[in-house]
Amino acid sequence: MKILITDGLAKDAIAALREFAEVDEHFYEPDALGEALKGYDAVIIRSATQIRQAQIDIAKTGQLKLIVRAGVGIDNIDHAYAKDQGIHVRNTPSANANAMAELTLAQLFAVSRFIAAANVTMRKGEWNKKNYRGVELAGKTLGLIGFGHTARLLADKCAALGMDILYYDIVGADDQVPYTYADMADLIQKADFITLHTPASKDGKPLLDGSAIASMKDGVRLVNCARGGLIDEAALLEALTTGKVAAAGLDVFVGEPDVNLDLVNHPNVSVTPHLGAQTYEAQARVGKEVVDVVKEELC
């Protein structure tokens, strides 16, 4: 059995795969990826590798049987098309969830207490204590858009801090959770803080555009650690400038790693470079789950 890893994987997981398969680690540009995949039974990717119809059409003429996304979303794979061609597509939906939830929570603290801006100005020798009067999370309403593994963990953490929880999900309400379901329009209007937990939209359009932002509370705070492009960046920058959005915490961006520097440098924005799953614990869980998936599918 031959396995290709394109975007890296935990060392322990690679060692475990090598116990029963030949493993290569190499990143391919899109125009070379399809041909390369013909020689492998499975490919393991993260977010940097895109496997689209063009690559699948070439790969299906070889021995490729399995695509594994070492992470939550599979929107960087034309997964329905792959399945139609007899290629299985799997992911690791829960392995990253706690790391993602904790980073989102960290961004909620950052956008409520000016942590990013105060850090920068203090390093410049400035003492701007009176400029940084923030707000508390306790007693505020958190709106979660998408209610999968990460959002559920975040809801529990934020409820423990005294926040009221609203959630929206495309599949509807879950009667087993102690939180309030709302349609997205209602959630957007009522929430003091809004976090995003969905894959990228199929049509590439932002989930929160200028119209959606306009319908939010004045002074709303937004956090996106899910996918770049879920928020219209131009509309967000304008709303930050006018004060409609008090602050934003962003871990994901359109066109990353090339980012909108005007947005990144706004004083009321807290930014991190797509760190959602970057913990030792999450990477270990992802690696173990990947190994289990490959064994289940191919052994």
mmCIF file of C-alpha atoms in Angstrom:
data_model
loop_
_atom_site.group_PDB
_atom_site.id
_atom_site.type_symbol
_atom_site.label_atom_id
_atom_site.label_comp_id
_atom_site.label_asym_id
_atom_site.label_seq_id
_atom_site.Cartn_x
_atom_site.Cartn_y
_atom_site.Cartn_z
ATOM 1 C CA MET A 1 0.000 0.000 0.000
ATOM 2 C CA LYS A 2 1.258 3.491 -0.870
ATOM 3 C CA ILE A 3 0.170 6.649 0.971
ATOM 4 C CA LEU A 4 0.935 10.274 0.101
ATOM 5 C CA ILE A 5 0.949 12.990 2.801
ATOM 6 C CA THR A 6 0.873 16.448 1.236
ATOM 7 C CA ASP A 7 0.537 18.910 4.118
ATOM 8 C CA GLY A 8 2.279 17.237 7.038
ATOM 9 C CA LEU A 9 1.101 14.985 9.865
ATOM 10 C CA ALA A 10 2.209 14.210 13.430
ATOM 11 C CA LYS A 11 5.409 12.146 13.530
ATOM 12 C CA ASP A 12 3.826 9.382 15.606
ATOM 13 C CA ALA A 13 1.044 9.029 13.027
ATOM 14 C CA ILE A 14 3.514 8.829 10.143
ATOM 15 C CA ALA A 15 5.458 6.156 12.016
ATOM 16 C CA ALA A 16 2.233 4.209 12.613
ATOM 17 C CA LEU A 17 1.325 4.395 8.919
ATOM 18 C CA ARG A 18 4.791 3.155 7.948
ATOM 19 C CA GLU A 19 4.186 -0.010 9.942
ATOM 20 C CA PHE A 20 1.841 -1.234 7.200
ATOM 21 C CA ALA A 21 2.357 1.060 4.185
ATOM 22 C CA GLU A 22 4.928 2.896 2.094
ATOM 23 C CA VAL A 23 4.568 6.599 2.957
ATOM 24 C CA ASP A 24 5.783 9.620 0.978
ATOM 25 C CA GLU A 25 5.648 13.220 2.183
ATOM 26 C CA HIS A 26 5.509 15.765 -0.615
ATOM 27 C CA PHE A 27 3.427 18.821 -1.533
ATOM 28 C CA TYR A 28 2.353 19.050 -5.183
ATOM 29 C CA GLU A 29 1.105 22.097 -7.041
ATOM 30 C CA PRO A 30 -2.406 21.627 -8.508
ATOM 31 C CA ASP A 31 -1.216 21.004 -12.072
ATOM 32 C CA ALA A 32 1.010 18.117 -10.928
ATOM 33 C CA LEU A 33 -1.146 16.673 -8.156
ATOM 34 C CA GLY A 34 -3.531 14.577 -10.240
ATOM 35 C CA GLU A 35 -0.757 12.695 -12.013
ATOM 36 C CA ALA A 36 1.059 12.112 -8.725
ATOM 37 C CA LEU A 37 -2.055 10.708 -7.075
ATOM 38 C CA LYS A 38 -2.319 7.935 -9.674
ATOM 39 C CA GLY A 39 0.503 6.104 -7.924
ATOM 40 C CA TYR A 40 -1.030 6.081 -4.435
ATOM 41 C CA ASP A 41 -3.803 4.138 -2.710
ATOM 42 C CA ALA A 42 -4.525 7.019 -0.297
ATOM 43 C CA VAL A 43 -3.691 10.682 0.098
ATOM 44 C CA ILE A 44 -3.774 12.597 3.397
ATOM 45 C CA ILE A 45 -4.220 16.363 3.136
ATOM 46 C CA ARG A 46 -4.923 19.409 5.249
ATOM 47 C CA SER A 47 -6.163 22.798 4.064
ATOM 48 C CA ALA A 48 -3.262 23.748 1.764
ATOM 49 C CA THR A 49 -3.993 21.016 -0.790
ATOM 50 C CA GLN A 50 -7.032 21.382 -3.033
ATOM 51 C CA ILE A 51 -8.351 18.247 -4.720
ATOM 52 C CA ARG A 52 -10.813 19.301 -7.387
ATOM 53 C CA GLN A 53 -12.489 17.595 -10.330
ATOM 54 C CA ALA A 54 -9.458 18.153 -12.574
ATOM 55 C CA GLN A 55 -7.175 16.253 -10.184
ATOM 56 C CA ILE A 56 -9.778 13.535 -9.553
ATOM 57 C CA ASP A 57 -10.262 12.916 -13.272
ATOM 58 C CA ILE A 58 -6.555 12.106 -13.583
ATOM 59 C CA ALA A 59 -6.196 10.284 -10.244
ATOM 60 C CA LYS A 60 -9.130 7.941 -10.896
ATOM 61 C CA THR A 61 -7.212 6.370 -13.815
ATOM 62 C CA GLY A 62 -4.647 5.081 -11.307
ATOM 63 C CA GLN A 63 -4.946 3.326 -7.954
ATOM 64 C CA LEU A 64 -6.299 6.090 -5.690
ATOM 65 C CA LYS A 65 -9.041 4.767 -3.389
ATOM 66 C CA LEU A 66 -9.092 7.159 -0.433
ATOM 67 C CA ILE A 67 -8.741 10.874 0.338
ATOM 68 C CA VAL A 68 -8.397 11.755 4.022
ATOM 69 C CA ARG A 69 -8.722 15.346 5.219
ATOM 70 C CA ALA A 70 -6.750 15.616 8.463
ATOM 71 C CA GLY A 71 -9.154 18.150 9.894
ATOM 72 C CA VAL A 72 -12.823 19.053 10.101
ATOM 73 C CA GLY A 73 -14.036 20.524 6.811
ATOM 74 C CA ILE A 74 -13.825 18.875 3.400
ATOM 75 C CA ASP A 75 -14.667 21.959 1.339
ATOM 76 C CA ASN A 76 -11.184 21.847 -0.259
ATOM 77 C CA ILE A 77 -12.163 18.532 -1.869
ATOM 78 C CA ASP A 78 -14.789 17.993 -4.574
ATOM 79 C CA HIS A 79 -15.990 15.202 -2.328
ATOM 80 C CA ALA A 80 -19.300 14.395 -4.023
ATOM 81 C CA TYR A 81 -17.545 14.041 -7.371
ATOM 82 C CA ALA A 82 -14.807 11.908 -5.826
ATOM 83 C CA LYS A 83 -17.378 9.557 -4.331
ATOM 84 C CA ASP A 84 -19.139 9.294 -7.697
ATOM 85 C CA GLN A 85 -15.809 8.117 -9.127
ATOM 86 C CA GLY A 86 -15.443 5.447 -6.465
ATOM 87 C CA ILE A 87 -12.936 7.322 -4.303
ATOM 88 C CA HIS A 88 -13.828 7.439 -0.612
ATOM 89 C CA VAL A 89 -13.484 10.779 1.227
ATOM 90 C CA ARG A 90 -13.061 10.894 4.997
ATOM 91 C CA ASN A 91 -12.140 13.528 7.580
ATOM 92 C CA THR A 92 -11.423 13.773 11.324
ATOM 93 C CA PRO A 93 -14.451 15.718 12.539
ATOM 94 C CA SER A 94 -13.869 15.728 16.290
ATOM 95 C CA ALA A 95 -10.088 15.653 16.705
ATOM 96 C CA ASN A 96 -9.584 19.427 16.375
ATOM 97 C CA ALA A 97 -12.776 20.488 18.120
ATOM 98 C CA ASN A 98 -11.475 21.374 21.587
ATOM 99 C CA ALA A 99 -8.449 23.224 20.220
ATOM 100 C CA MET A 100 -10.748 25.224 17.938
ATOM 101 C CA ALA A 101 -13.168 25.961 20.764
ATOM 102 C CA GLU A 102 -10.379 27.157 23.055
ATOM 103 C CA LEU A 103 -8.895 29.454 20.411
ATOM 104 C CA THR A 104 -12.336 30.912 19.703
ATOM 105 C CA LEU A 105 -12.794 31.503 23.422
ATOM 106 C CA ALA A 106 -9.383 33.187 23.558
ATOM 107 C CA GLN A 107 -10.469 35.488 20.730
ATOM 108 C CA LEU A 108 -13.694 36.283 22.603
ATOM 109 C CA PHE A 109 -11.598 37.475 25.545
ATOM 110 C CA ALA A 110 -9.273 39.364 23.196
ATOM 111 C CA VAL A 111 -12.048 41.296 21.465
ATOM 112 C CA SER A 112 -13.792 42.143 24.724
ATOM 113 C CA ARG A 113 -10.729 43.437 26.590
ATOM 114 C CA PHE A 114 -8.459 45.035 23.927
ATOM 115 C CA ILE A 115 -5.748 42.436 24.574
ATOM 116 C CA ALA A 116 -4.229 42.665 21.088
ATOM 117 C CA ALA A 117 -4.154 46.473 20.884
ATOM 118 C CA ALA A 118 -2.898 46.926 24.457
ATOM 119 C CA ASN A 119 -0.116 44.428 23.834
ATOM 120 C CA VAL A 120 1.095 46.405 20.809
ATOM 121 C CA THR A 121 0.941 49.850 22.418
ATOM 122 C CA MET A 122 2.643 48.754 25.629
ATOM 123 C CA ARG A 123 5.533 47.389 23.573
ATOM 124 C CA LYS A 124 5.828 50.912 22.169
ATOM 125 C CA GLY A 125 6.162 52.306 25.702
ATOM 126 C CA GLU A 126 2.587 53.632 25.842
ATOM 127 C CA TRP A 127 0.343 53.344 28.900
ATOM 128 C CA ASN A 128 -3.189 53.710 27.511
ATOM 129 C CA LYS A 129 -5.157 52.281 30.398
ATOM 130 C CA LYS A 130 -8.089 54.685 30.061
ATOM 131 C CA ASN A 131 -8.458 53.965 26.339
ATOM 132 C CA TYR A 132 -9.128 50.282 26.892
ATOM 133 C CA ARG A 133 -12.337 49.991 28.848
ATOM 134 C CA GLY A 134 -13.806 46.689 27.708
ATOM 135 C CA VAL A 135 -16.883 44.595 28.316
ATOM 136 C CA GLU A 136 -17.455 41.398 30.262
ATOM 137 C CA LEU A 137 -18.574 38.150 28.697
ATOM 138 C CA ALA A 138 -20.831 37.270 31.637
ATOM 139 C CA GLY A 139 -24.413 38.324 31.013
ATOM 140 C CA LYS A 140 -23.914 38.788 27.264
ATOM 141 C CA THR A 141 -25.591 36.823 24.491
ATOM 142 C CA LEU A 142 -23.362 34.636 22.329
ATOM 143 C CA GLY A 143 -24.682 33.631 18.917
ATOM 144 C CA LEU A 144 -23.124 30.545 17.344
ATOM 145 C CA ILE A 145 -23.638 30.097 13.613
ATOM 146 C CA GLY A 146 -23.181 26.384 12.994
ATOM 147 C CA PHE A 147 -23.541 23.909 15.837
ATOM 148 C CA GLY A 148 -21.132 21.049 15.273
ATOM 149 C CA HIS A 149 -18.460 19.623 17.579
ATOM 150 C CA THR A 150 -16.530 22.880 18.063
ATOM 151 C CA ALA A 151 -19.579 25.071 18.622
ATOM 152 C CA ARG A 152 -21.021 22.677 21.204
ATOM 153 C CA LEU A 153 -17.792 22.668 23.204
ATOM 154 C CA LEU A 154 -17.600 26.461 22.974
ATOM 155 C CA ALA A 155 -21.222 26.785 24.103
ATOM 156 C CA ASP A 156 -20.483 24.765 27.236
ATOM 157 C CA LYS A 157 -17.397 26.838 28.040
ATOM 158 C CA CYS A 158 -19.174 30.154 27.495
ATOM 159 C CA ALA A 159 -22.269 29.084 29.428
ATOM 160 C CA ALA A 160 -19.943 28.324 32.356
ATOM 161 C CA LEU A 161 -18.750 31.939 32.117
ATOM 162 C CA GLY A 162 -22.335 33.189 32.440
ATOM 163 C CA MET A 163 -23.152 33.867 28.793
ATOM 164 C CA ASP A 164 -26.593 33.266 27.302
ATOM 165 C CA ILE A 165 -26.320 30.961 24.277
ATOM 166 C CA LEU A 166 -28.192 31.204 20.982
ATOM 167 C CA TYR A 167 -27.343 28.859 18.131
ATOM 168 C CA TYR A 168 -28.292 28.306 14.516
ATOM 169 C CA ASP A 169 -27.567 25.256 12.393
ATOM 170 C CA ILE A 170 -28.702 24.277 8.929
ATOM 171 C CA VAL A 171 -30.060 20.957 10.261
ATOM 172 C CA GLY A 172 -32.296 22.716 12.783
ATOM 173 C CA ALA A 173 -32.696 22.552 16.559
ATOM 174 C CA ASP A 174 -31.289 19.869 18.854
ATOM 175 C CA ASP A 175 -33.669 19.165 21.730
ATOM 176 C CA GLN A 176 -30.876 17.452 23.681
ATOM 177 C CA VAL A 177 -28.923 20.660 24.423
ATOM 178 C CA PRO A 178 -29.839 23.301 27.036
ATOM 179 C CA TYR A 179 -29.419 26.229 24.643
ATOM 180 C CA THR A 180 -31.835 28.334 22.593
ATOM 181 C CA TYR A 181 -32.216 27.725 18.881
ATOM 182 C CA ALA A 182 -32.839 30.744 16.644
ATOM 183 C CA ASP A 183 -32.977 31.278 12.911
ATOM 184 C CA MET A 184 -29.923 33.074 11.617
ATOM 185 C CA ALA A 185 -31.639 36.437 11.022
ATOM 186 C CA ASP A 186 -32.944 36.481 14.600
ATOM 187 C CA LEU A 187 -29.619 35.378 16.042
ATOM 188 C CA ILE A 188 -27.737 38.093 14.152
ATOM 189 C CA GLN A 189 -30.046 40.783 15.509
ATOM 190 C CA LYS A 190 -29.927 39.634 19.153
ATOM 191 C CA ALA A 191 -26.354 38.502 19.802
ATOM 192 C CA ASP A 192 -23.711 40.671 21.483
ATOM 193 C CA PHE A 193 -20.977 38.289 20.278
ATOM 194 C CA ILE A 194 -21.174 36.125 17.150
ATOM 195 C CA THR A 195 -18.880 33.207 16.337
ATOM 196 C CA LEU A 196 -18.783 31.186 13.119
ATOM 197 C CA HIS A 197 -18.534 27.393 12.890
ATOM 198 C CA THR A 198 -19.447 26.425 9.330
ATOM 199 C CA PRO A 199 -17.624 25.300 6.185
ATOM 200 C CA ALA A 200 -17.174 27.714 3.307
ATOM 201 C CA SER A 201 -20.315 28.278 1.256
ATOM 202 C CA LYS A 202 -20.561 26.260 -1.946
ATOM 203 C CA ASP A 203 -21.006 29.376 -4.086
ATOM 204 C CA GLY A 204 -18.054 31.139 -2.465
ATOM 205 C CA LYS A 205 -20.209 34.000 -1.198
ATOM 206 C CA PRO A 206 -19.752 35.296 2.365
ATOM 207 C CA LEU A 207 -22.192 34.044 4.972
ATOM 208 C CA LEU A 208 -22.103 37.460 6.640
ATOM 209 C CA ASP A 209 -22.178 40.224 4.037
ATOM 210 C CA GLY A 210 -22.701 43.951 4.434
ATOM 211 C CA SER A 211 -26.460 43.562 4.760
ATOM 212 C CA ALA A 212 -26.116 40.966 7.519
ATOM 213 C CA ILE A 213 -23.644 43.128 9.407
ATOM 214 C CA ALA A 214 -25.970 46.124 9.114
ATOM 215 C CA SER A 215 -28.740 44.140 10.833
ATOM 216 C CA MET A 216 -26.558 43.334 13.852
ATOM 217 C CA LYS A 217 -26.524 45.203 17.146
ATOM 218 C CA ASP A 218 -24.404 48.336 17.243
ATOM 219 C CA GLY A 219 -21.119 47.400 18.864
ATOM 220 C CA VAL A 220 -21.356 43.699 18.097
ATOM 221 C CA ARG A 221 -18.169 41.647 18.336
ATOM 222 C CA LEU A 222 -17.395 38.947 15.739
ATOM 223 C CA VAL A 223 -15.027 35.964 15.871
ATOM 224 C CA ASN A 224 -14.197 33.749 12.897
ATOM 225 C CA CYS A 225 -11.882 30.772 13.442
ATOM 226 C CA ALA A 226 -13.694 28.579 10.903
ATOM 227 C CA ARG A 227 -13.080 29.509 7.253
ATOM 228 C CA GLY A 228 -11.779 32.576 5.463
ATOM 229 C CA GLY A 229 -14.460 34.195 3.352
ATOM 230 C CA LEU A 230 -17.364 33.535 5.713
ATOM 231 C CA ILE A 231 -17.341 37.260 6.488
ATOM 232 C CA ASP A 232 -17.143 39.876 3.737
ATOM 233 C CA GLU A 233 -13.788 41.424 4.656
ATOM 234 C CA ALA A 234 -14.444 44.761 2.956
ATOM 235 C CA ALA A 235 -17.797 45.118 4.721
ATOM 236 C CA LEU A 236 -16.220 44.104 8.031
ATOM 237 C CA LEU A 237 -13.446 46.682 7.683
ATOM 238 C CA GLU A 238 -16.000 49.404 6.962
ATOM 239 C CA ALA A 239 -18.113 48.331 9.954
ATOM 240 C CA LEU A 240 -15.053 48.378 12.215
ATOM 241 C CA THR A 241 -14.199 51.859 11.010
ATOM 242 C CA THR A 242 -17.699 53.194 11.694
ATOM 243 C CA GLY A 243 -17.979 51.381 15.023
ATOM 244 C CA LYS A 244 -20.923 49.243 13.956
ATOM 245 C CA VAL A 245 -18.663 46.285 14.801
ATOM 246 C CA ALA A 246 -16.765 47.059 17.992
ATOM 247 C CA ALA A 247 -14.097 44.427 17.445
ATOM 248 C CA ALA A 248 -13.308 41.274 15.500
ATOM 249 C CA GLY A 249 -11.167 38.229 16.221
ATOM 250 C CA LEU A 250 -9.914 36.495 13.070
ATOM 251 C CA ASP A 251 -7.906 33.310 12.634
ATOM 252 C CA VAL A 252 -8.815 32.717 8.971
ATOM 253 C CA PHE A 253 -8.706 34.964 5.918
ATOM 254 C CA VAL A 254 -9.497 35.191 2.233
ATOM 255 C CA GLY A 255 -6.460 34.229 0.143
ATOM 256 C CA GLU A 256 -4.293 33.307 3.111
ATOM 257 C CA PRO A 257 -1.393 33.562 3.676
ATOM 258 C CA ASP A 258 -1.733 36.798 1.666
ATOM 259 C CA VAL A 259 -4.092 38.798 3.869
ATOM 260 C CA ASN A 260 -5.824 42.179 3.788
ATOM 261 C CA LEU A 261 -3.309 44.247 5.735
ATOM 262 C CA ASP A 262 -5.759 47.100 6.300
ATOM 263 C CA LEU A 263 -8.029 44.664 8.108
ATOM 264 C CA VAL A 264 -5.217 42.922 9.985
ATOM 265 C CA ASN A 265 -3.792 46.253 11.178
ATOM 266 C CA HIS A 266 -7.078 47.730 12.363
ATOM 267 C CA PRO A 267 -6.656 48.552 16.076
ATOM 268 C CA ASN A 268 -9.862 46.726 17.002
ATOM 269 C CA VAL A 269 -8.927 43.471 15.305
ATOM 270 C CA SER A 270 -7.222 40.527 17.012
ATOM 271 C CA VAL A 271 -5.524 38.227 14.509
ATOM 272 C CA THR A 272 -3.798 34.853 14.493
ATOM 273 C CA PRO A 273 -2.395 32.944 11.464
ATOM 274 C CA HIS A 274 -4.862 30.022 11.176
ATOM 275 C CA LEU A 275 -3.885 28.514 14.534
ATOM 276 C CA GLY A 276 -7.159 26.715 15.240
ATOM 277 C CA ALA A 277 -5.773 23.174 15.280
ATOM 278 C CA GLN A 278 -2.202 24.088 16.218
ATOM 279 C CA THR A 279 -1.918 22.401 19.594
ATOM 280 C CA TYR A 280 0.165 19.345 20.416
ATOM 281 C CA GLU A 281 -2.911 17.567 21.716
ATOM 282 C CA ALA A 282 -5.034 18.252 18.633
ATOM 283 C CA GLN A 283 -2.295 17.162 16.254
ATOM 284 C CA ALA A 284 -1.866 13.914 18.170
ATOM 285 C CA ARG A 285 -5.615 13.249 18.053
ATOM 286 C CA VAL A 286 -5.787 14.091 14.339
ATOM 287 C CA GLY A 287 -2.882 11.765 13.582
ATOM 288 C CA LYS A 288 -4.395 8.869 15.517
ATOM 289 C CA GLU A 289 -7.767 9.348 13.843
ATOM 290 C CA VAL A 290 -6.150 9.464 10.386
ATOM 291 C CA VAL A 291 -4.364 6.173 11.039
ATOM 292 C CA ASP A 292 -7.629 4.599 12.233
ATOM 293 C CA VAL A 293 -9.437 5.820 9.097
ATOM 294 C CA VAL A 294 -6.795 4.421 6.734
ATOM 295 C CA LYS A 295 -6.840 1.053 8.497
ATOM 296 C CA GLU A 296 -10.635 0.946 8.430
ATOM 297 C CA GLU A 297 -10.844 1.800 4.759
ATOM 298 C CA LEU A 298 -7.890 -0.061 3.240
ATOM 299 C CA CYS A 299 -6.661 -2.805 5.573
#
